Amino acid sequence: MEPGAIVAVDAVRKRLGGTEVVAGLSFDVAPGEILGFLGPNGAGKTTTMRMILDIVRPDAGTIRVFGQAPGIAHRARIGYLPEERGLYRDVPAIETLTYLGTLRGLASGEARRRGLRLLGEMGLGDAARKSGAQLSRGMHQKVQLIAAILHEPELLIVDEPFGGLDPVNSDLLKAVLRDLRARGTAVIMSTHDMADAQALCDRILLIDRGRRLLYGPVGAIRDAFADGAVSVRGRGLPGPGSLPPSAAERSERDGTVRYLLRPGARAADLFRELATSGAEVERFQEEAPELGEIFVRAVAGDPRAEAVR
Amino acid sequence: MSGGRAGGIGLAWAVARRDYLRTVRRRGFLVATFTLPLTIAGFLLLGTLVGSSAVPAGGGPVPIVVVAETAVDLRGAAAVVPGVTLTDRATAEERSATGEIPAWFLVPEGWPADPRVIRTTGAAQQLDLGDAGRESAEQASLDALLRLALTEAGGLDPLAQERILLPAIVETRTETGTTVSAAALAASFIVPFAFALLFVLAIFVTSGYLLQSVTEEKENRVVEIVLSSVPAFPLMGGKILGLGAAGLTQATIWAITALLGISLLGDRIGGLPEIVPDPLVVLLAASYFVLGYLAFGAIFAAIGALAPGTREAQQYSGFLGFFAVLPLVLSAGIASDAGSPLVWALAAIPLTAPSTLLLVLALGDGIPWPMVGLSLVSLTGWIILATAGSARVFRATILLYGARPSVRTIVDALLARG
């Protein structure tokens, strides 16, 4: 467990309906970071998050939240936006927010005041008196997000937060998450959207069938899965008949030359060789696979996952 | 962790307070709560309107004006029957025209060979709700007048005349010699039975609120957000308390209305004023309401959690109604022998105990303390077991959205496995 971690999960196991949905999972989350929690459907993400929230108890292993076992004591410090979302259909939005705020430890008046302020900031000032049934889907999602952050939590757990969001609301949510991170909030975010995970997350935890497949900083994981390909644009680059010593293959498309490095060679070696050959390099980029591609490879059993497990 | 326990109680209180206020402000609750009192008030008002213009306070005779053209002499009888005024046709017509009297009777020359007597009302007379009651009372006075006149004309002695004119008075006595009126006897069964029925209804209505609240939060998917703040047990406990308080509010309004109705009915229904509830019986009845609600409510909370939707929840809970209604179906037997083995058996079964004891307390003679003790022990044990088991089922199944949990899942939850 990292010192100062807000959440520390150690060798946790959980069996539901005869199936082991979480099998010895360990990870931690630090203040001011967004941990991307990735995995195929049924991988055990939601169950793990529910265990952190003390909605479900683990069969084995330990979970520490703010250094203690999960429980009521931390409810005021945790925000949660579940995947299955909803509001009371016949209750005004502000009343729902006030109630949920009081359950998170806020005084009723304070919860109401914050709810009205956040509704206004998110452009929902006029919707405060509308019931859940009267709100559009986008409004619903904003109100639910407000309910999760109303009490200014130190730990925010969001399960598939971008599901069903339009681009405008999706950007709004990303901005909120970045803002919370900047203020020191630890965020655990489950998502299927790899582009969002890559753009937002500091670290990634990929699980499959309750087991950890990948765990670490986004850059390190992408580096681990890099194929050793480098794309170069410039003038005077060596032709097909004269490969630089560190390159094994060369291909060219639309003016961009793509080199595949020999085993053991580094991109820096290739750059030096191109420079000494007299070529004028305008753009030199190491190619790293997108998280979506890494996700598929890791789940399929790519041995490179071992380095970042 | 004491802080956790204190926090749990605080959260349960917050849930209870919120569910109570939300329920009592609902249109459906207000309609259900006040429909019964308003209906009773409506009947009372109707009865008052019917009776007020016809029958004098105290139920005495109605004054009637009679014009006698018959050969039978009515004067002697008119002097005896209260409220009868004999006059001539012109005077009767004049008093009617000025509105001094609402109607007058003409006993024609052909009476009694021709049984018809003419009742004439004023031209401006409007039909009102009091007409039916007034005519009935007038008819009674007229009948008394004419019968007395005929018996006098027949030369019967006064005692024989009285026996012909007045029906026999039936007096009911208990084995100890206490005199009881027939109306009081009927009221002593109907009123307590109605109260027992009211309480059983209240138990079920209140349990229905609980079922609705749980299934609604599950269907709305709000429950997961709530569960991330409030653990399952305080959440369930808060709901049971808050909605139980709402049901108690409703039952209290019903009971107070019923008692007010009985006192307002006054002497209109014989025997009712004689019913004075024993405070101890009232206390026990309230206890059985609370215990009955807890006994059913714990199961209803679990049903709400494990049912995929409202419809399924109602189907699952429907069979429980059998237990609550069974003692009511057998109420005649309970009334005739409140100490029979059947009644003891019903008192020992937790889900039939509340309505059985409510009936026994209402219909029986005194408080059967051994039976009360047995039922309280049975109910308390059941409530503890059912609440603990329901809390486990609640926790294990509340987040299974749209899915019907398997029997194994439920059994595992009850046995705290997994």
XYZ file of C-alpha atoms in Angstrom:
727
model
C 0.000 0.000 0.000
C 1.302 3.418 -0.947
C 1.715 5.759 2.013
C -1.086 8.283 2.085
C -3.318 6.199 -0.154
C -6.980 7.034 0.210
C -8.068 3.564 -0.868
C -5.997 0.426 -0.418
C -7.389 -2.865 -1.660
C -5.353 -5.941 -0.770
C -5.964 -9.484 -2.046
C -9.710 -9.046 -1.989
C -11.963 -11.883 -3.027
C -15.704 -11.982 -3.514
C -17.956 -14.796 -4.638
C -21.491 -14.102 -5.854
C -23.976 -16.764 -6.875
C -21.317 -19.447 -6.965
C -18.938 -17.444 -9.156
C -15.783 -15.755 -7.969
C -16.253 -12.259 -9.343
C -13.244 -10.731 -7.600
C -10.210 -12.980 -7.236
C -7.388 -11.609 -5.116
C -7.477 -8.046 -6.375
C -5.045 -5.429 -5.046
C -4.600 -1.760 -5.866
C -4.562 1.644 -4.255
C -5.622 5.159 -5.058
C -3.787 8.305 -4.043
C -5.200 11.766 -3.386
C -5.400 13.931 -6.490
C -5.313 11.103 -9.000
C -7.839 9.564 -11.321
C -7.608 5.791 -11.439
C -9.189 4.333 -14.547
C -10.929 1.089 -13.675
C -11.208 -0.880 -16.890
C -12.403 -4.321 -17.794
C -14.907 -6.203 -19.874
C -18.498 -6.619 -18.725
C -18.691 -8.881 -15.692
C -15.022 -8.354 -14.839
C -15.880 -7.427 -11.246
C -15.501 -3.645 -11.436
C -18.876 -2.722 -9.948
C -18.580 -5.360 -7.219
C -15.162 -3.991 -6.283
C -16.495 -0.458 -6.118
C -19.443 -1.617 -4.011
C -16.993 -3.289 -1.632
C -15.059 -0.038 -1.269
C -18.377 1.644 -0.485
C -19.272 -1.090 2.031
C -22.415 -1.957 0.115
C -20.990 -5.454 -0.352
C -18.566 -7.148 2.017
C -15.501 -9.041 0.717
C -15.126 -12.738 1.456
C -11.377 -12.392 1.943
C -8.673 -9.749 1.819
C -8.744 -6.262 3.237
C -9.982 -2.910 2.100
C -8.877 0.292 3.773
C -10.540 3.592 3.064
C -8.898 6.628 4.628
C -6.815 4.116 6.558
C -9.788 2.317 8.085
C -12.235 -0.410 7.215
C -15.070 0.916 5.016
C -18.130 2.017 6.947
C -20.579 4.705 7.906
C -17.833 6.858 9.371
C -16.559 7.752 5.895
C -19.865 8.448 4.202
C -19.333 12.207 4.333
C -15.980 11.860 2.561
C -17.101 9.663 -0.326
C -19.179 10.472 -3.383
C -20.693 7.840 -5.626
C -22.221 7.933 -9.060
C -23.438 4.402 -9.804
C -23.851 2.939 -13.265
C -27.543 2.278 -12.625
C -28.745 5.809 -12.077
C -32.078 7.294 -11.189
C -33.973 9.960 -9.314
C -37.233 9.970 -7.413
C -39.819 10.476 -10.113
C -42.260 12.538 -8.055
C -39.823 14.557 -5.968
C -38.347 17.948 -6.984
C -34.656 17.792 -7.872
C -33.652 20.100 -5.040
C -35.525 17.965 -2.507
C -33.745 14.852 -3.755
C -30.389 16.628 -3.533
C -31.177 17.896 -0.041
C -32.129 14.413 1.159
C -29.071 12.754 -0.354
C -26.889 15.557 1.024
C -28.220 15.012 4.540
C -27.442 11.305 4.236
C -23.867 12.377 3.436
C -23.669 14.351 6.635
C -24.665 17.832 5.503
C -27.191 19.865 7.439
C -30.442 20.145 5.552
C -30.112 23.886 4.930
C -26.507 23.572 3.790
C -27.354 20.688 1.445
C -30.149 22.752 -0.069
C -27.937 25.821 -0.471
C -25.167 23.823 -2.157
C -27.679 21.985 -4.324
C -29.159 25.242 -5.600
C -25.694 26.675 -6.250
C -24.495 23.634 -8.196
C -27.751 23.399 -10.142
C -27.230 27.033 -11.135
C -23.604 26.439 -12.090
C -24.632 23.542 -14.312
C -27.367 25.545 -15.984
C -30.191 23.809 -14.136
C -31.371 26.703 -11.992
C -34.860 26.469 -13.436
C -35.041 22.722 -12.881
C -34.694 22.837 -9.097
C -38.448 22.503 -8.552
C -38.964 19.974 -11.327
C -39.547 16.366 -10.343
C -37.424 13.527 -11.665
C -40.155 12.631 -14.147
C -40.057 16.153 -15.593
C -36.311 16.237 -16.221
C -34.699 15.343 -19.513
C -32.092 12.587 -19.601
C -29.259 15.096 -19.683
C -30.724 16.996 -16.740
C -31.104 13.714 -14.865
C -27.444 12.950 -15.285
C -26.356 16.395 -14.158
C -28.530 16.178 -11.033
C -27.062 12.759 -10.259
C -23.563 14.118 -10.667
C -24.408 16.987 -8.321
C -25.690 14.451 -5.795
C -22.315 12.698 -5.955
C -20.221 15.833 -5.376
C -22.596 17.965 -3.301
C -20.715 17.251 -0.080
C -17.281 17.871 -1.658
C -15.975 14.345 -1.216
C -12.313 13.420 -0.883
C -12.970 10.187 -2.752
C -15.289 10.045 -5.747
C -16.294 6.744 -7.283
C -17.951 6.964 -10.671
C -19.191 3.878 -12.480
C -19.459 4.316 -16.250
C -19.975 8.064 -15.912
C -20.051 8.769 -19.637
C -22.701 6.194 -20.474
C -25.454 7.868 -22.485
C -23.997 11.363 -22.141
C -24.064 13.707 -25.103
C -20.723 15.345 -26.070
C -21.553 18.578 -24.243
C -22.387 16.862 -20.968
C -19.481 14.486 -21.442
C -17.088 17.441 -21.658
C -18.765 19.006 -18.648
C -18.233 15.841 -16.627
C -14.589 15.644 -17.691
C -14.075 19.224 -16.608
C -15.652 18.462 -13.239
C -13.442 15.399 -12.754
C -10.296 17.343 -13.675
C -11.286 20.113 -11.298
C -11.825 17.640 -8.475
C -8.452 16.049 -9.172
C -6.816 19.460 -9.087
C -8.344 20.005 -5.648
C -6.899 16.744 -4.358
C -9.885 14.455 -4.723
C -9.097 10.843 -5.510
C -11.272 9.521 -8.313
C -11.971 5.914 -9.225
C -13.586 5.862 -12.621
C -14.938 2.777 -14.281
C -15.375 3.210 -18.002
C -15.595 1.333 -21.269
C -14.467 4.363 -23.196
C -10.745 3.919 -23.701
C -10.276 7.337 -25.259
C -11.779 8.962 -22.174
C -9.661 6.798 -19.898
C -6.510 7.663 -21.820
C -7.334 11.354 -21.771
C -8.345 11.595 -18.126
C -6.649 8.921 -16.069
C -3.315 9.082 -14.335
C -3.216 5.364 -13.767
C -5.061 2.412 -15.151
C -6.304 -0.760 -13.494
C -7.485 -3.350 -15.987
C -9.193 -6.417 -14.580
C -10.724 -9.482 -16.151
C -12.703 -12.166 -14.321
C -11.812 -10.489 -11.059
C -8.050 -10.621 -11.676
C -5.673 -7.771 -12.289
C -4.291 -7.702 -15.821
C -2.722 -4.257 -16.006
C -1.940 -1.706 -13.353
C 0.135 1.417 -13.574
C 0.568 4.860 -15.122
C -0.991 5.251 -18.552
C 2.355 6.125 -20.154
C 4.147 3.135 -18.683
C 1.431 0.775 -19.862
C 1.469 2.189 -23.370
C 5.264 1.954 -23.434
C 5.113 -1.660 -22.348
C 2.881 -2.485 -25.263
C 4.838 -0.395 -27.762
C 5.793 -2.399 -30.858
C 9.049 -0.547 -31.434
C 7.611 1.384 -34.325
C 8.695 4.949 -35.056
C 7.170 7.291 -37.585
C 9.456 9.944 -39.118
C 8.888 12.857 -41.472
C 11.737 14.827 -43.008
C 14.012 15.371 -45.934
C 16.927 13.183 -47.036
C 15.764 10.156 -45.070
C 17.606 6.940 -46.091
C 15.838 5.056 -48.842
C 14.553 1.471 -48.845
C 17.931 0.109 -49.763
C 19.839 1.655 -46.861
C 18.179 0.878 -43.522
C 19.715 2.495 -40.433
C 21.427 -0.161 -38.258
C 18.768 -0.095 -35.510
C 15.848 -0.529 -37.948
C 14.577 -3.925 -39.052
C 11.895 -2.787 -41.486
C 10.928 0.349 -43.389
C 7.636 1.346 -44.967
C 6.420 4.643 -46.335
C 2.976 6.163 -46.719
C 1.882 9.718 -47.481
C 5.370 11.065 -46.916
C 5.736 9.473 -43.485
C 8.369 6.778 -43.096
C 7.640 4.084 -40.532
C 10.594 2.160 -39.056
C 10.268 -1.028 -37.037
C 13.167 -1.222 -34.574
C 15.335 -4.318 -34.225
C 14.994 -6.195 -30.899
C 17.013 -4.358 -28.270
C 17.282 -1.167 -30.265
C 15.901 2.087 -28.864
C 14.219 4.974 -30.608
C 17.051 7.245 -29.491
C 19.521 5.033 -31.447
C 17.480 5.445 -34.603
C 17.247 9.222 -34.133
C 21.014 9.492 -33.780
C 21.629 7.323 -36.865
C 19.214 9.390 -38.964
C 20.858 12.618 -37.810
C 24.349 11.391 -38.623
C 23.184 10.192 -42.054
C 22.520 13.812 -42.990
C 18.757 13.580 -42.992
C 16.782 16.612 -41.844
C 14.203 15.212 -39.359
C 11.079 17.344 -39.028
C 8.907 14.964 -36.950
C 9.993 11.921 -34.945
C 7.338 9.993 -32.984
C 7.463 6.722 -31.141
C 4.275 4.865 -31.853
C 2.412 3.548 -28.822
C -0.795 1.581 -29.084
C -4.017 3.173 -27.917
C -5.487 1.933 -24.650
C -8.304 0.282 -26.549
C -5.836 -1.869 -28.426
C -3.904 -2.634 -25.238
C -7.171 -3.599 -23.540
C -7.906 -6.155 -26.246
C -4.355 -7.520 -26.237
C -4.202 -7.778 -22.456
C -7.516 -9.574 -22.207
C -6.348 -11.907 -24.992
C -3.284 -12.815 -22.906
C -0.483 -10.714 -24.394
C 2.679 -11.602 -22.407
C 3.763 -7.960 -22.341
C 1.049 -7.370 -19.754
C 3.292 -9.151 -17.210
C 5.558 -6.131 -17.066
C 2.789 -3.847 -15.909
C 0.581 -6.208 -13.916
C -17.831 0.700 16.583
C -19.948 2.945 18.771
C -19.648 5.852 16.384
C -20.885 3.626 13.614
C -23.817 2.465 15.684
C -24.679 6.045 16.613
C -24.259 7.025 12.979
C -26.493 4.134 11.951
C -29.231 5.288 14.310
C -28.897 8.835 13.022
C -29.119 7.657 9.433
C -32.097 5.422 10.216
C -33.758 8.433 11.827
C -33.030 10.579 8.740
C -34.538 7.900 6.487
C -37.532 7.457 8.817
C -38.206 11.193 8.996
C -37.955 11.638 5.264
C -40.106 8.602 4.403
C -42.722 9.651 6.966
C -43.008 13.200 5.639
C -42.979 12.091 2.021
C -45.703 9.511 2.644
C -48.073 11.685 4.667
C -47.832 14.423 2.029
C -48.739 12.080 -0.807
C -52.110 12.569 -2.409
C -52.890 8.859 -2.131
C -52.223 8.887 1.614
C -54.352 11.970 2.177
C -57.198 10.530 0.149
C -57.023 7.171 1.943
C -56.725 8.803 5.360
C -59.544 11.283 5.010
C -61.925 9.407 2.711
C -63.126 7.205 5.547
C -63.744 10.044 8.022
C -65.375 12.156 5.315
C -67.607 9.266 4.313
C -68.689 8.745 7.926
C -69.197 12.490 8.335
C -71.270 12.495 5.167
C -73.509 9.722 6.441
C -73.876 11.486 9.774
C -74.784 14.725 8.043
C -77.296 12.945 5.873
C -78.811 11.228 8.869
C -78.997 14.502 10.759
C -80.665 16.227 7.821
C -83.170 13.423 7.482
C -83.953 13.321 11.148
C -83.808 16.983 12.126
C -86.895 18.230 10.326
C -88.997 15.189 11.114
C -88.471 13.957 14.581
C -88.191 16.265 17.546
C -85.131 15.989 19.704
C -85.507 13.061 22.014
C -87.554 11.039 19.553
C -91.000 12.214 20.813
C -94.268 12.247 18.810
C -94.646 14.468 15.756
C -97.493 17.007 15.875
C -100.143 16.260 13.258
C -103.312 18.057 12.261
C -106.252 15.804 11.468
C -109.613 16.645 9.872
C -112.134 13.942 10.760
C -115.047 13.416 8.331
C -115.385 9.781 9.292
C -118.247 8.506 11.346
C -115.814 7.049 13.875
C -115.299 9.367 16.798
C -111.651 10.350 16.995
C -111.921 12.875 19.808
C -111.271 10.501 22.693
C -108.216 9.026 21.035
C -106.929 12.475 20.021
C -106.964 13.473 23.647
C -104.719 10.511 24.498
C -102.256 10.351 21.564
C -99.697 13.146 22.025
C -99.350 15.783 19.336
C -102.674 15.215 17.601
C -104.859 18.240 16.849
C -108.361 17.735 15.481
C -109.711 20.607 13.418
C -112.054 21.406 10.524
C -111.055 21.400 6.861
C -111.145 25.222 6.438
C -108.836 25.808 9.385
C -106.447 23.107 8.214
C -106.330 24.592 4.712
C -105.721 28.074 6.078
C -102.889 26.974 8.405
C -101.325 25.004 5.583
C -101.589 27.949 3.172
C -99.811 30.260 5.631
C -97.086 27.660 6.160
C -97.961 27.215 9.799
C -98.194 23.453 9.310
C -96.332 21.420 6.676
C -99.243 19.029 6.049
C -102.617 17.882 7.353
C -104.568 14.624 7.249
C -108.137 14.102 6.100
C -109.806 10.964 7.450
C -112.609 10.701 4.884
C -116.188 9.790 5.408
C -115.651 6.338 3.923
C -112.961 5.355 6.471
C -112.479 2.649 7.831
C -114.296 0.778 5.030
C -111.978 2.558 2.647
C -108.488 2.447 4.230
C -107.218 5.571 2.432
C -106.388 8.713 4.420
C -105.462 11.864 2.482
C -102.315 13.807 3.404
C -102.278 17.310 1.969
C -99.128 19.382 1.841
C -98.820 23.130 1.246
C -98.426 24.357 -2.338
C -95.046 25.948 -1.574
C -93.797 22.817 0.088
C -90.486 21.671 -1.394
C -89.272 18.140 -1.245
C -86.348 18.006 1.124
C -84.235 15.354 2.725
C -86.381 15.503 5.838
C -89.607 14.521 4.075
C -89.111 10.790 4.293
C -88.357 10.808 8.014
C -91.128 13.275 8.787
C -93.783 11.308 6.895
C -92.755 8.177 8.672
C -93.115 9.857 12.075
C -96.471 11.409 11.093
C -97.697 8.028 9.942
C -96.819 6.538 13.328
C -98.834 9.212 15.159
C -101.778 8.831 12.762
C -101.745 5.035 13.131
C -101.779 5.368 16.905
C -104.734 7.756 16.699
C -106.828 5.616 14.362
C -106.110 2.287 16.131
C -107.009 3.782 19.493
C -110.202 5.231 18.083
C -111.205 1.847 16.640
C -110.468 -0.067 19.865
C -112.484 2.494 21.804
C -115.321 2.119 19.344
C -115.133 -1.666 19.817
C -115.640 -1.371 23.567
C -112.447 -3.136 24.654
C -111.120 -2.487 28.156
C -108.170 -0.054 28.401
C -105.564 -2.778 29.150
C -106.569 -4.831 26.137
C -106.478 -1.681 24.056
C -102.949 -0.941 25.252
C -101.714 -4.464 24.468
C -103.167 -4.184 20.965
C -101.725 -0.756 20.378
C -98.247 -1.216 21.887
C -95.943 -4.063 20.872
C -94.509 -6.415 23.470
C -91.320 -5.214 25.114
C -88.551 -7.809 24.836
C -85.967 -7.595 27.564
C -82.674 -9.522 27.207
C -80.814 -10.578 30.338
C -77.471 -12.263 30.877
C -77.104 -15.283 33.160
C -76.003 -12.943 35.935
C -79.218 -11.023 35.590
C -77.837 -7.942 33.902
C -80.256 -6.424 31.467
C -78.882 -5.855 27.953
C -80.712 -4.226 25.099
C -80.792 -6.040 21.759
C -79.252 -3.053 20.021
C -76.438 -2.983 22.529
C -75.818 -6.667 21.941
C -75.532 -6.103 18.198
C -73.365 -3.057 18.677
C -71.092 -4.921 21.079
C -70.207 -7.305 18.246
C -70.278 -5.012 15.233
C -68.305 -2.120 16.672
C -65.384 -4.119 18.091
C -65.335 -6.219 14.925
C -65.211 -3.033 12.865
C -62.348 -1.740 14.988
C -60.431 -5.009 14.621
C -61.037 -4.887 10.877
C -59.834 -1.295 10.813
C -56.620 -2.219 12.593
C -55.948 -5.198 10.343
C -56.618 -2.987 7.343
C -54.247 -0.384 8.758
C -51.538 -3.006 9.264
C -51.816 -4.050 5.648
C -52.076 -0.554 4.246
C -48.988 0.449 6.211
C -47.064 -2.619 5.096
C -48.134 -1.693 1.570
C -46.506 1.725 1.989
C -43.297 -0.005 2.979
C -43.463 -2.340 0.008
C -44.128 0.591 -2.310
C -41.253 2.622 -0.911
C -38.693 -0.166 -1.289
C -39.788 -1.244 -4.774
C -39.975 2.363 -5.924
C -36.402 3.122 -4.868
C -35.263 -0.098 -6.452
C -37.098 0.567 -9.717
C -35.876 4.178 -9.787
C -32.317 2.976 -9.186
C -31.993 5.539 -6.396
C -31.389 2.830 -3.860
C -27.743 2.315 -4.787
C -26.929 5.971 -4.124
C -28.803 5.746 -0.840
C -27.048 2.483 0.073
C -23.663 4.109 -0.477
C -24.599 6.481 2.374
C -26.809 4.306 4.552
C -26.055 0.650 5.259
C -28.817 -1.820 4.466
C -29.935 -2.413 8.046
C -30.397 1.245 9.063
C -32.022 1.884 5.686
C -34.531 -0.914 6.187
C -35.029 0.030 9.823
C -35.572 3.673 8.944
C -38.134 2.764 6.339
C -39.972 0.441 8.704
C -40.077 3.122 11.407
C -40.981 6.045 9.169
C -43.695 4.277 7.245
C -44.953 2.595 10.424
C -45.357 6.053 11.920
C -47.259 7.133 8.815
C -49.533 4.104 9.159
C -50.017 4.768 12.851
C -50.989 8.340 12.010
C -53.534 7.037 9.541
C -54.901 4.408 11.924
C -55.152 6.966 14.719
C -57.121 9.341 12.502
C -59.396 6.482 11.507
C -59.874 5.346 15.117
C -60.527 8.859 16.412
C -62.991 9.453 13.602
C -64.751 6.203 14.341
C -64.986 7.038 18.047
C -66.251 10.531 17.229
C -68.736 8.983 14.840
C -69.995 6.650 17.537
C -70.416 9.492 20.025
C -72.096 11.682 17.401
C -74.445 8.886 16.426
C -75.516 9.014 20.037
C -78.948 7.601 20.613
C -79.601 7.003 16.924
C -78.076 3.533 17.266
C -79.018 1.864 20.471
C -76.234 0.582 22.645
C -73.401 2.570 21.108
C -73.101 5.070 23.932
C -72.688 2.148 26.315
C -69.341 1.173 24.720
C -66.534 2.705 26.720
C -63.148 1.332 25.640
C -60.957 0.026 28.435
C -57.648 2.003 28.351
C -55.719 -1.241 28.843
C -57.469 -2.792 25.852
C -56.682 0.314 23.807
C -53.033 0.074 24.846
C -52.905 -3.607 23.909
C -54.665 -2.906 20.614
C -52.062 -0.241 19.800
C -49.316 -2.710 20.746
C -50.775 -5.345 18.445
C -50.966 -2.799 15.664
C -47.267 -1.973 16.070
C -46.206 -5.602 16.494
C -48.444 -6.732 13.644
C -46.992 -4.081 11.385
C -43.429 -5.055 12.345
C -44.225 -8.749 11.796
C -45.573 -8.111 8.312
C -43.370 -5.100 7.544
C -40.115 -7.001 7.968
C -41.232 -9.525 5.367
C -42.624 -6.853 3.079
C -39.284 -5.012 3.131
C -37.498 -8.185 2.039
C -40.126 -8.848 -0.629
C -39.702 -5.307 -1.934
C -35.957 -5.864 -2.133
C -36.012 -9.207 -3.886
C -38.915 -8.614 -6.280
C -37.864 -7.419 -9.751
C -40.729 -4.889 -9.880
C -43.835 -3.537 -8.188
C -46.180 -6.043 -9.783
C -44.116 -9.015 -8.670
C -43.774 -7.517 -5.200
C -47.553 -7.259 -4.885
C -47.966 -10.823 -6.098
C -45.424 -12.118 -3.595
C -46.960 -10.184 -0.726
C -50.544 -11.046 -1.597
C -50.448 -14.440 0.037
C -49.574 -12.856 3.375
C -53.033 -11.316 3.414
C -54.408 -14.790 4.036
C -52.793 -14.852 7.479
C -54.164 -11.466 8.435
C -57.684 -12.157 7.204
C -58.049 -15.725 8.501
C -58.991 -14.678 12.066
C -61.560 -12.255 10.672
C -63.123 -15.071 8.672
C -63.289 -17.100 11.861
C -64.544 -14.185 13.969
C -67.922 -15.765 14.718
C -66.139 -18.729 16.294
C -63.826 -16.420 18.217
C -66.806 -14.463 19.502
C -68.615 -17.599 20.667
C -65.591 -19.186 22.378
C -62.538 -16.988 22.716
C -60.700 -19.724 24.615
C -61.058 -22.534 22.119
C -57.983 -24.492 20.913
C -58.393 -22.896 17.483
C -58.111 -19.403 18.954
C -55.067 -20.456 20.991
C -53.468 -21.816 17.827
C -54.168 -18.605 15.930
C -52.723 -16.625 18.835
C -49.555 -18.700 18.734
C -48.922 -18.209 15.003
C -47.100 -14.873 14.615
C -48.818 -13.716 11.449
C -52.334 -14.518 12.676
C -51.730 -13.414 16.265
C -52.293 -9.648 15.819
C -55.722 -9.866 14.204
C -56.744 -12.789 16.440
C -55.900 -10.920 19.610
C -57.491 -7.734 18.335
C -60.687 -9.721 17.854
C -60.389 -11.520 21.178
C -59.835 -8.220 22.978
C -62.742 -6.653 21.140
C -65.228 -9.505 21.344
C -64.145 -11.475 24.382
C -65.005 -10.965 28.002
C -61.995 -9.360 29.666
C -58.303 -9.672 28.810
C -57.045 -13.261 28.465
C -53.565 -12.632 29.852
C -52.095 -16.107 29.189
C -53.133 -15.853 25.545
C -51.825 -12.293 25.351
C -48.509 -13.475 26.802
C -48.236 -16.337 24.336
C -48.971 -14.086 21.377
C -46.513 -11.416 22.517
C -43.714 -13.967 22.920
C -44.523 -15.499 19.554
C -44.697 -12.132 17.828
C -41.540 -10.769 19.424
C -39.541 -13.858 18.506
C -40.850 -13.744 14.972
C -40.084 -10.045 14.591
C -36.490 -10.548 15.725
C -35.946 -13.505 13.391
C -37.838 -11.996 10.467
C -36.091 -8.638 10.748
C -32.650 -10.234 10.900
C -33.432 -12.523 7.964
C -35.084 -9.753 5.989
C -32.122 -7.455 6.526
C -29.865 -10.114 5.019
C -32.181 -10.713 2.079
C -32.627 -6.964 1.676
C -28.887 -6.411 1.526
C -28.267 -9.343 -0.801
C -31.030 -8.651 -3.306
C -31.802 -4.933 -3.315
C -29.266 -4.259 -6.074
C -30.338 -7.117 -8.344
C -32.079 -4.805 -10.779
C -34.704 -6.454 -12.943
C -33.548 -9.918 -11.939
C -35.390 -12.516 -9.907
C -32.967 -13.874 -7.308
C -32.670 -17.631 -7.162
C -33.831 -19.623 -4.178
C -30.180 -20.415 -3.522
C -29.347 -16.703 -3.408
C -32.117 -16.126 -0.883
C -31.152 -19.126 1.228
C -27.496 -18.089 1.127
C -28.495 -14.610 2.226
C -30.665 -15.929 5.065
C -27.840 -18.137 6.263
C -25.365 -15.287 5.798
C -23.349 -17.309 3.311
C -21.429 -15.292 0.732
